[in-house]
PDB file of C-alpha atoms in Angstrom:
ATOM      1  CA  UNK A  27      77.559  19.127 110.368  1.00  0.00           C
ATOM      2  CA  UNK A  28      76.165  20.640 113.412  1.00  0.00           C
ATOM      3  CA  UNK A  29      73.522  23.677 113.379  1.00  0.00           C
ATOM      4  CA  UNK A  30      72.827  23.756 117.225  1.00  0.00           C
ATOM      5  CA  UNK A  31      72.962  27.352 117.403  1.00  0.00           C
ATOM      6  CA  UNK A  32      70.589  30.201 115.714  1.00  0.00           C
ATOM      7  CA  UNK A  33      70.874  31.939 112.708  1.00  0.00           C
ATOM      8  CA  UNK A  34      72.682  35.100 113.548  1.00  0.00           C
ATOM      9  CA  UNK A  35      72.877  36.442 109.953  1.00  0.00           C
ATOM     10  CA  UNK A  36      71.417  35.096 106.350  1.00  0.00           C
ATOM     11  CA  UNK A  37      72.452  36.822 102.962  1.00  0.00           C
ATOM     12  CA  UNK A  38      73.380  35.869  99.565  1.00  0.00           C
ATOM     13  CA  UNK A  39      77.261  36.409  98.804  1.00  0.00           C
ATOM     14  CA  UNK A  40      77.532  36.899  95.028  1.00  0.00           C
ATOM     15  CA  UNK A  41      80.381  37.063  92.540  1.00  0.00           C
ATOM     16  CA  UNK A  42      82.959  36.283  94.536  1.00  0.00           C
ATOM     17  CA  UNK A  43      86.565  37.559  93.379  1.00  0.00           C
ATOM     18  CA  UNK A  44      89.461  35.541  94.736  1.00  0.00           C
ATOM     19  CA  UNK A  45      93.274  36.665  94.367  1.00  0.00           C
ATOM     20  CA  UNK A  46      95.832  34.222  95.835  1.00  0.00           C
ATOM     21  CA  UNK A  47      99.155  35.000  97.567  1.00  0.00           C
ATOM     22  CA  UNK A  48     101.684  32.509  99.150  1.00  0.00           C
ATOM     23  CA  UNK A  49     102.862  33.958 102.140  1.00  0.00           C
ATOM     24  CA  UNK A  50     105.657  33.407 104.512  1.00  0.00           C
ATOM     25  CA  UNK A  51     103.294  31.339 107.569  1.00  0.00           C
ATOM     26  CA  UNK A  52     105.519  34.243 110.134  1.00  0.00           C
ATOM     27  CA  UNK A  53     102.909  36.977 109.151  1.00  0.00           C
ATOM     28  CA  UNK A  54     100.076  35.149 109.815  1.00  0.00           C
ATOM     29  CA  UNK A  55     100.894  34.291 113.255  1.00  0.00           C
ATOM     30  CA  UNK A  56     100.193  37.316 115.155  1.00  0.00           C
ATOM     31  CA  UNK A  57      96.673  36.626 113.860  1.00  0.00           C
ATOM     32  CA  UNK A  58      96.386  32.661 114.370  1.00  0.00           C
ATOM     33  CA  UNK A  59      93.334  32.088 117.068  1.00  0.00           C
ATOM     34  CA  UNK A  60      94.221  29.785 119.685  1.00  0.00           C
ATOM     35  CA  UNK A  61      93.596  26.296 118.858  1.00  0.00           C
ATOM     36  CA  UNK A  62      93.723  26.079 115.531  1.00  0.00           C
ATOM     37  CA  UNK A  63      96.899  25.755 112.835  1.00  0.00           C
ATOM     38  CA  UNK A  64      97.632  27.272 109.511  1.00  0.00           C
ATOM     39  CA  UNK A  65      95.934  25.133 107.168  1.00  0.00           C
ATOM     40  CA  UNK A  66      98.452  24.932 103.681  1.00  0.00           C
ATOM     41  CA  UNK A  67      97.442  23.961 100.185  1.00  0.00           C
ATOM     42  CA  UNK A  68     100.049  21.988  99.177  1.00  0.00           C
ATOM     43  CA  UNK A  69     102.908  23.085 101.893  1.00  0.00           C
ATOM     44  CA  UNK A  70     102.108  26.664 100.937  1.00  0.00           C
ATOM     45  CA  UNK A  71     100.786  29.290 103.454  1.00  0.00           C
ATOM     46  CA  UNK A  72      97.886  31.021 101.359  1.00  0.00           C
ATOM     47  CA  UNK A  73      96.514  34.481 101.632  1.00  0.00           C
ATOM     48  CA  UNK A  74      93.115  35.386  99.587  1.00  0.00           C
ATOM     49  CA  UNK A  75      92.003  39.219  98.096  1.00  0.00           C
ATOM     50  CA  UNK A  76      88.386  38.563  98.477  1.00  0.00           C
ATOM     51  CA  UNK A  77      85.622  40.632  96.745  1.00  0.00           C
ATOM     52  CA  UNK A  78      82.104  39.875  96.707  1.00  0.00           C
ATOM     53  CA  UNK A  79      78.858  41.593  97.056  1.00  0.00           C
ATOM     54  CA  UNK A  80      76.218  40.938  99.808  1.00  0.00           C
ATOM     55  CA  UNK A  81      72.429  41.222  99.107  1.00  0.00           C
ATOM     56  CA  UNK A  82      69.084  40.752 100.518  1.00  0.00           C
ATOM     57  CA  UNK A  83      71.083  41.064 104.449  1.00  0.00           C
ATOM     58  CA  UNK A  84      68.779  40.584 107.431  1.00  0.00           C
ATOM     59  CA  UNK A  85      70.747  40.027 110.979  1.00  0.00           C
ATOM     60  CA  UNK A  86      68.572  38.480 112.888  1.00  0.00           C
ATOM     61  CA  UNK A  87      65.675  38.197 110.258  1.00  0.00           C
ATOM     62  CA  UNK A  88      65.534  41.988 110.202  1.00  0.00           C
ATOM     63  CA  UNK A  89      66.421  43.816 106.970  1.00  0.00           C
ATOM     64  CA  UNK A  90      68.245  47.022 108.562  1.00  0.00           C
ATOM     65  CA  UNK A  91      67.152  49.988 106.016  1.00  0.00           C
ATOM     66  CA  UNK A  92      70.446  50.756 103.725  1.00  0.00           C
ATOM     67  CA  UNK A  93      72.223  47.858 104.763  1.00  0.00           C
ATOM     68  CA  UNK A  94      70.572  44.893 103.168  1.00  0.00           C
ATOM     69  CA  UNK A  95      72.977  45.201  99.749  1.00  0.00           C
ATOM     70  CA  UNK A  96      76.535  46.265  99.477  1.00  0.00           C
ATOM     71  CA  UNK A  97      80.123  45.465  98.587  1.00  0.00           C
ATOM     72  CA  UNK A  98      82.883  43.774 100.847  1.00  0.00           C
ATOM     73  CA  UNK A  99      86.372  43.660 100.357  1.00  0.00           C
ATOM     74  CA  UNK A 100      88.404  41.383 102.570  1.00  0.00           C
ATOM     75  CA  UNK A 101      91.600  39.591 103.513  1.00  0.00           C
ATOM     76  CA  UNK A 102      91.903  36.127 104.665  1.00  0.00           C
ATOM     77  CA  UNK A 103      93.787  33.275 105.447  1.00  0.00           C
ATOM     78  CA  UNK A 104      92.607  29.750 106.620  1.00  0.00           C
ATOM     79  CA  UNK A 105      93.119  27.790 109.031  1.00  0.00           C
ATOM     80  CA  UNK A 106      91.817  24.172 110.487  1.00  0.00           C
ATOM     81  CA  UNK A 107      90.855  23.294 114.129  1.00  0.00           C
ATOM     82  CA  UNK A 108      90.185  19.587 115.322  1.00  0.00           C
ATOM     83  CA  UNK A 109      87.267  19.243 117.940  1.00  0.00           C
ATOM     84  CA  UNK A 110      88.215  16.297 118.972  1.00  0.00           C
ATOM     85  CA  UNK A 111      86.487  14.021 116.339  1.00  0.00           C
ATOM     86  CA  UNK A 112      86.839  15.712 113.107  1.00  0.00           C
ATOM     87  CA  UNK A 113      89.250  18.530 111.594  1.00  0.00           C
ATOM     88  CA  UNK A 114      87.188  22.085 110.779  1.00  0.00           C
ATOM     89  CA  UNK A 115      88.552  23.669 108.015  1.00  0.00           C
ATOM     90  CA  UNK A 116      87.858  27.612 108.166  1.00  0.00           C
ATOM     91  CA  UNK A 117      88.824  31.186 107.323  1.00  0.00           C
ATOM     92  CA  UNK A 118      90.406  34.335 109.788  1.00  0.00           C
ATOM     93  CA  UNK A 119      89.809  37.601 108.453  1.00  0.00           C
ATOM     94  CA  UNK A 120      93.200  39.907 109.100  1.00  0.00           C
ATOM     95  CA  UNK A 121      90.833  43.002 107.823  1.00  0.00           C
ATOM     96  CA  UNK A 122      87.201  43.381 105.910  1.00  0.00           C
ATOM     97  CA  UNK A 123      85.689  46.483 104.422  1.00  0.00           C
ATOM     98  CA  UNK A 124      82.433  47.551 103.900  1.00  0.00           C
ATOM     99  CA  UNK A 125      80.427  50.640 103.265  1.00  0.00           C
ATOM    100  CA  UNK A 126      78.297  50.731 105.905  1.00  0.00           C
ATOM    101  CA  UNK A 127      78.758  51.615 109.566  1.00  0.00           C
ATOM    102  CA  UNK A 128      76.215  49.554 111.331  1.00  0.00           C
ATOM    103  CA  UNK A 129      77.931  46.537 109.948  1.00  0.00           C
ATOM    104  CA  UNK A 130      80.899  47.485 110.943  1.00  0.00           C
ATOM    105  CA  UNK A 131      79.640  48.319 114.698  1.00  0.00           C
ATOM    106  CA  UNK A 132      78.076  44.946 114.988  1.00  0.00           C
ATOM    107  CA  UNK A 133      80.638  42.401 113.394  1.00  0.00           C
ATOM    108  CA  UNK A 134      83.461  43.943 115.470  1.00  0.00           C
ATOM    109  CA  UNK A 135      81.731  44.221 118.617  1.00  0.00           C
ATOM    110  CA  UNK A 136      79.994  40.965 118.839  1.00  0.00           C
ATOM    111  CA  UNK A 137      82.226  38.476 116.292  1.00  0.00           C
ATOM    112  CA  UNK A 138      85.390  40.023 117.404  1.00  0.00           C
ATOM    113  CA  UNK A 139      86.084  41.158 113.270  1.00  0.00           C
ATOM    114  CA  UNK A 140      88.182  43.697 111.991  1.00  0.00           C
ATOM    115  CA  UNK A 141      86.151  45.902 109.664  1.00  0.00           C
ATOM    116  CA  UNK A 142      86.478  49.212 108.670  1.00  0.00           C
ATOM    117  CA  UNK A 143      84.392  51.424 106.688  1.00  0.00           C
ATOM    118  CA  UNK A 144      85.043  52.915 103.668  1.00  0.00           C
ATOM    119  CA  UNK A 145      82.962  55.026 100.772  1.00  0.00           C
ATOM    120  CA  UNK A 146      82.688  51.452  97.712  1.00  0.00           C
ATOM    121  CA  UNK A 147      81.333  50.739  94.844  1.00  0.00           C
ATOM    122  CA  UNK A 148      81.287  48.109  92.352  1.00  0.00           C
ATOM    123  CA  UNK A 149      80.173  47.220  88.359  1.00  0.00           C
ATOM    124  CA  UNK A 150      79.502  44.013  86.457  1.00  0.00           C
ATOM    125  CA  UNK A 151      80.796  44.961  82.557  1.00  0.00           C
ATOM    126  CA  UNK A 152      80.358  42.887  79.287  1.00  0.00           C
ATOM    127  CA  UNK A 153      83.834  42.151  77.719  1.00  0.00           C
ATOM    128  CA  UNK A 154      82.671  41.161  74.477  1.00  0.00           C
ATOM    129  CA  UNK A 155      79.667  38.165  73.817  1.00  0.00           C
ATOM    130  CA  UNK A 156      82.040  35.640  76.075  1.00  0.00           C
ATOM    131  CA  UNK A 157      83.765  37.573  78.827  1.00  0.00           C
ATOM    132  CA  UNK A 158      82.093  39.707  81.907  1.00  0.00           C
ATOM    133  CA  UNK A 159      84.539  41.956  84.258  1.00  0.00           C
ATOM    134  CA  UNK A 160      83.472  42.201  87.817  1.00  0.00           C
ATOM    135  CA  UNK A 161      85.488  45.076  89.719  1.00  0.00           C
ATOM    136  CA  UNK A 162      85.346  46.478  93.587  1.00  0.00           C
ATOM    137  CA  UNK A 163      86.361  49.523  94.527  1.00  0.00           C
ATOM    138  CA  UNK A 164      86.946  51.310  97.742  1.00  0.00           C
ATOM    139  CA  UNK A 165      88.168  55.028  98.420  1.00  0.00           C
ATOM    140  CA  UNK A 166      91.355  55.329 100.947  1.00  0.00           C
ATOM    141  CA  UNK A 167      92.894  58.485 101.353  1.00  0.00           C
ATOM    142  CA  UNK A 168      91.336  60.620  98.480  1.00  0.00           C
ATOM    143  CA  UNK A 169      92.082  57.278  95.567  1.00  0.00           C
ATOM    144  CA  UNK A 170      89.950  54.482  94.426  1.00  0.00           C
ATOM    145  CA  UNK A 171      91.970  51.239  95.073  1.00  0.00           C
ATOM    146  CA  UNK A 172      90.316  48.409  92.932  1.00  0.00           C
ATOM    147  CA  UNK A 173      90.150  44.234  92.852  1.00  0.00           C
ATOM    148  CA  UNK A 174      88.691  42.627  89.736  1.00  0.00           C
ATOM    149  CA  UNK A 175      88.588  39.805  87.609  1.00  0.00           C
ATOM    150  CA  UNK A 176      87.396  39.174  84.195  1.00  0.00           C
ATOM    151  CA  UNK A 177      85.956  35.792  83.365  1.00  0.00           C
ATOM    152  CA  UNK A 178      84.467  33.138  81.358  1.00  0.00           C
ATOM    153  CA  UNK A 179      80.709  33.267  80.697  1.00  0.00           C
ATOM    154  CA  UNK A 180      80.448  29.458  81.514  1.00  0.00           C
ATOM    155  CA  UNK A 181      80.321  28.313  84.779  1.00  0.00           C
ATOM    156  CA  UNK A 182      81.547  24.626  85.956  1.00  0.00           C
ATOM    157  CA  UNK A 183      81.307  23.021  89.368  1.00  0.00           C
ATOM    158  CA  UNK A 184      84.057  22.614  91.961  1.00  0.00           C
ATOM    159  CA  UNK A 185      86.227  19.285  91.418  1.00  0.00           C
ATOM    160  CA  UNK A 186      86.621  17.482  94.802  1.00  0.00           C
ATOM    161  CA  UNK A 187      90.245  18.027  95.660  1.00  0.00           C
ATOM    162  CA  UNK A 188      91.234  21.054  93.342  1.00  0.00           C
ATOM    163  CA  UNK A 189      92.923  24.487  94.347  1.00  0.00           C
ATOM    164  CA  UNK A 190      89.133  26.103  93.942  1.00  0.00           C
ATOM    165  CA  UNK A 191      88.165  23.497  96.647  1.00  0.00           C
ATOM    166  CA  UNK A 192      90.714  24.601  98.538  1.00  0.00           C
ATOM    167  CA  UNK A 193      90.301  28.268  98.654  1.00  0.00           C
ATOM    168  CA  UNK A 194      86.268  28.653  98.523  1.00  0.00           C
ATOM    169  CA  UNK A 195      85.093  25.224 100.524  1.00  0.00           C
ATOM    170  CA  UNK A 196      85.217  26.815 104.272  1.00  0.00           C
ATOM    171  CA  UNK A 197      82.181  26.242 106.283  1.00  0.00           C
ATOM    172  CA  UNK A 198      83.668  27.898 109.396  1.00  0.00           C
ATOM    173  CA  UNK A 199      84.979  31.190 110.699  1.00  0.00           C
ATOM    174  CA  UNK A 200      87.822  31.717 113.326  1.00  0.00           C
ATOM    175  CA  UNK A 201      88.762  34.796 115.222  1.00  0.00           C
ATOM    176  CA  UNK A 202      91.561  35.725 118.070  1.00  0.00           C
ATOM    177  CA  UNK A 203      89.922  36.678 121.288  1.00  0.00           C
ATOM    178  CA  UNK A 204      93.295  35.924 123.363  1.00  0.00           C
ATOM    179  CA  UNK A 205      96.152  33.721 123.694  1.00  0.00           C
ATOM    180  CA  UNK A 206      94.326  31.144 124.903  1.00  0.00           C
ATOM    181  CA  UNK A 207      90.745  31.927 123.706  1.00  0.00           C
ATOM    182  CA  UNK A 208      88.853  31.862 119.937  1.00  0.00           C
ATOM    183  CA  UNK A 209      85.893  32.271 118.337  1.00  0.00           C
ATOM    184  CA  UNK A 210      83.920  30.401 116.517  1.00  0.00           C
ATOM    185  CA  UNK A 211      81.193  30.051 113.873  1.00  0.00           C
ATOM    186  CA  UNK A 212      79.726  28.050 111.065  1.00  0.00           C
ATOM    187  CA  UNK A 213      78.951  29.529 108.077  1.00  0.00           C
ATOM    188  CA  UNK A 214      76.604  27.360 105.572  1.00  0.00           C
ATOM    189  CA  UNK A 215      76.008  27.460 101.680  1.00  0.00           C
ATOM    190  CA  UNK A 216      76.191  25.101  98.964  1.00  0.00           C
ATOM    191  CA  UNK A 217      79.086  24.157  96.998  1.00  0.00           C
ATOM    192  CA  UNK A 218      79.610  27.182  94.549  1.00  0.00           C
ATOM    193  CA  UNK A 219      80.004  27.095  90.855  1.00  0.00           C
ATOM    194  CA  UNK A 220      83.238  28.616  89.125  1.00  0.00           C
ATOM    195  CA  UNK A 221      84.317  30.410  85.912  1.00  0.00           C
ATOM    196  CA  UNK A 222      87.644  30.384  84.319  1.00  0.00           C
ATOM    197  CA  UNK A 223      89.791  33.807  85.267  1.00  0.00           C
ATOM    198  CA  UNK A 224      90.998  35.495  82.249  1.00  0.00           C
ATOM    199  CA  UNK A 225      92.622  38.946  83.440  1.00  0.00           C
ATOM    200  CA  UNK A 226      92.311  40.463  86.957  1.00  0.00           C
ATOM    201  CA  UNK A 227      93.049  43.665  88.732  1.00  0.00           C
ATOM    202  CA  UNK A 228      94.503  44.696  92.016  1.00  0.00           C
ATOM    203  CA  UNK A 229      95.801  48.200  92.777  1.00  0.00           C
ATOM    204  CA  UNK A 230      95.638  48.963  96.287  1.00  0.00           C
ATOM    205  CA  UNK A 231      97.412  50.754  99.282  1.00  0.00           C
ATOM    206  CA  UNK A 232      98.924  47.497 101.258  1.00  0.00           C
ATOM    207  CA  UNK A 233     100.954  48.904 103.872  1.00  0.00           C
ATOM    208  CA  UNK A 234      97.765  51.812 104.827  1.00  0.00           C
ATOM    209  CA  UNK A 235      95.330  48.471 104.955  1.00  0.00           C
ATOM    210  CA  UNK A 236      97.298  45.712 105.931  1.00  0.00           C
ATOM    211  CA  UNK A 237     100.619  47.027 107.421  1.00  0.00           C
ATOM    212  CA  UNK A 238     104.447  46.353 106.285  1.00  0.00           C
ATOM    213  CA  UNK A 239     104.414  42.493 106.275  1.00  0.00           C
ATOM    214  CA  UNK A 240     101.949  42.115 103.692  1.00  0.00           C
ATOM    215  CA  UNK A 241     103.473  44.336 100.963  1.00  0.00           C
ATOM    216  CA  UNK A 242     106.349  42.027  99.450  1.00  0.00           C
ATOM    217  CA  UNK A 243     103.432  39.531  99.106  1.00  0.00           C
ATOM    218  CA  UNK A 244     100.821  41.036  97.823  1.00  0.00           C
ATOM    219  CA  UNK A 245     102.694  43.979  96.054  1.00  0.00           C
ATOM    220  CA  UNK A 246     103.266  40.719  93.089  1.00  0.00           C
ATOM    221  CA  UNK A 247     101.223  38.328  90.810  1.00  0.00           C
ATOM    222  CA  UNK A 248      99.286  35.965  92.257  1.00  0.00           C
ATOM    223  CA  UNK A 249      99.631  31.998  92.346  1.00  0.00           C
ATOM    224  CA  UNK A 250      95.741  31.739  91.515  1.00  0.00           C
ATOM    225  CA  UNK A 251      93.022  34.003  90.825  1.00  0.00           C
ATOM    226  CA  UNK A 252      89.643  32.615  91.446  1.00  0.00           C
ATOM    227  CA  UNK A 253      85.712  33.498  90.796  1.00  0.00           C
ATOM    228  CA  UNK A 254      82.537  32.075  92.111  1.00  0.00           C
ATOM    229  CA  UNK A 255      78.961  32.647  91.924  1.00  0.00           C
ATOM    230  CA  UNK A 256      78.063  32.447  95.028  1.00  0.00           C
ATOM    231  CA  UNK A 257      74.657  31.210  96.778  1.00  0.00           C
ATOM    232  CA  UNK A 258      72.458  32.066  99.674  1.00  0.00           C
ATOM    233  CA  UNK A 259      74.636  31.914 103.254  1.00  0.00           C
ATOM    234  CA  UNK A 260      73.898  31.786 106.648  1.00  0.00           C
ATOM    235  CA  UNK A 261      76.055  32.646 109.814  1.00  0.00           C
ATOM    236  CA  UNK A 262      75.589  30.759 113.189  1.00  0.00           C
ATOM    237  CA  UNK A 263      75.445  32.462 116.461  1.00  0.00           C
ATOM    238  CA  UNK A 264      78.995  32.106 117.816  1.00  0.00           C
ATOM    239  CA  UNK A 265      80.399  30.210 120.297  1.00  0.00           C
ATOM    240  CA  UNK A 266      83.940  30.586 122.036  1.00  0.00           C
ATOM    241  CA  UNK A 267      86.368  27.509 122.198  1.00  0.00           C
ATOM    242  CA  UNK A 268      89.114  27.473 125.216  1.00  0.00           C
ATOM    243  CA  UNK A 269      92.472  26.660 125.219  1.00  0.00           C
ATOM    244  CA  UNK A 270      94.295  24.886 128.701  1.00  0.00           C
ATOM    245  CA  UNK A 271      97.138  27.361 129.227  1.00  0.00           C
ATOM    246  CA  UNK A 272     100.184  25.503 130.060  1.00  0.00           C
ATOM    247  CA  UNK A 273     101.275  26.316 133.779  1.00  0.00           C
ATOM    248  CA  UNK A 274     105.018  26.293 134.356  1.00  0.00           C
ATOM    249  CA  UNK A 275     105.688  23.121 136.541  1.00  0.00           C
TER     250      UNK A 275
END
């Protein structure tokens, strides 16, 4: 894997809550960079809840004071792009929220993202000697919408070709710039360990945070509901891939 370009941001991403949605592949196309294709897990278009918390944050190697540990709370769907030798297998964000503002200013200004910033908070709670609940919350509009999961206390690794592979094994992150222009940038960690999922939570506002298309998808169980522990990450400086528009003869 290459690593040409420079550390742009390290962190640890911890407890990582995934809740999975099939999706009709329609809504995700307004959002599909150029040069790149829905990737499906078994012919089904996948959307991902994601909730996780970042700690020990320097961008750049600077720890920014009141921004170095915090919640996120995204939405994602993934994609592949082939550079010619080898498929890429990655994520695009379609919205990401965090607490703090000067995230926020630089994510969306220099990695094209589409964060907003919202009052969160989170808790880790003992269910009993063999369960632990993890739960994220963010305010919207005067209410506390929430995305949790219980689990297992007993973590496992990743089996090579499973659903959990699927969902949490992206090394690379894709954004829209234009029809014809994307951006790119390689995210590294080591493979995660899971635990099993044995009640989760999502109550949120869908159509305030992610518009009409998304509600008849996410307003409903999920196929899968996912949890990880997370590691140390680091995010590459970007780079911008380019698409050949095709003229009209």
């Amino acid at each position: 894997m290459a690593t040409s370009k420079s550390r742009f941001l390290t962190a640890q991403w911890r407890n990582l809550v995934m809740l999975n949605y099939e999706v009709d592949p329609e809504i995700l196309k307004p959002y599909l960079p150029a040069a790149t294709e829905i990737d499906l897990w078994e012919g089904k278009a996948l959307v991902s809840m994601v909730g996780f918390m970042f700690q020990d944050t320097r961008v750049l190697g600077i720890k920014w004071p009141f921004h170095v540990n915090f919640e996120e709370v995204n939405l994602r769907f993934y994609v592949r792009h082939f550079d010619g030798k080898e498929w890429k297998r990655g994520a695009v964000f379609v919205s990401e929220i965090v607490p703090k503002s000067v995230i926020v200013f630089i994510a969306n200004n220099l990695y094209r993202e589409h964060y907003r910033t919202l009052p969160m908070r989170h808790s880790i709670t003992k269910q009993g000697p063999n369960h632990t609940q993890f739960l994220y919350e963010w305010k919207l509009k005067g209410k506390w919408n929430k995305l949790g999961a219980t689990v297992r206390n007993s973590l496992t690794p990743i089996k090579a070709g499973s659903a959990e592979e699927f969902i949490f094994e992206h090394y690379w992150g894709y954004n829209r710039l234009t029809d014809y222009k994307t951006m790119q940038y390689q995210v590294e960690h080591i493979a995660w360990h899971i635990a099993e999922v044995t009640d989760f939570v999502f109550e949120a506002d869908i159509k305030e945070l992610y518009g009409d298309a998304f509600v008849p998808y996410l307003d409903k169980k999920p196929v899968s509901a996912f949890w990880a522990n997370g590691s140390e990450i680091a995010v590459r400086i970007a780079d911008k891939l380019l698409l050949d528009p095709v003229l009209p003869g």
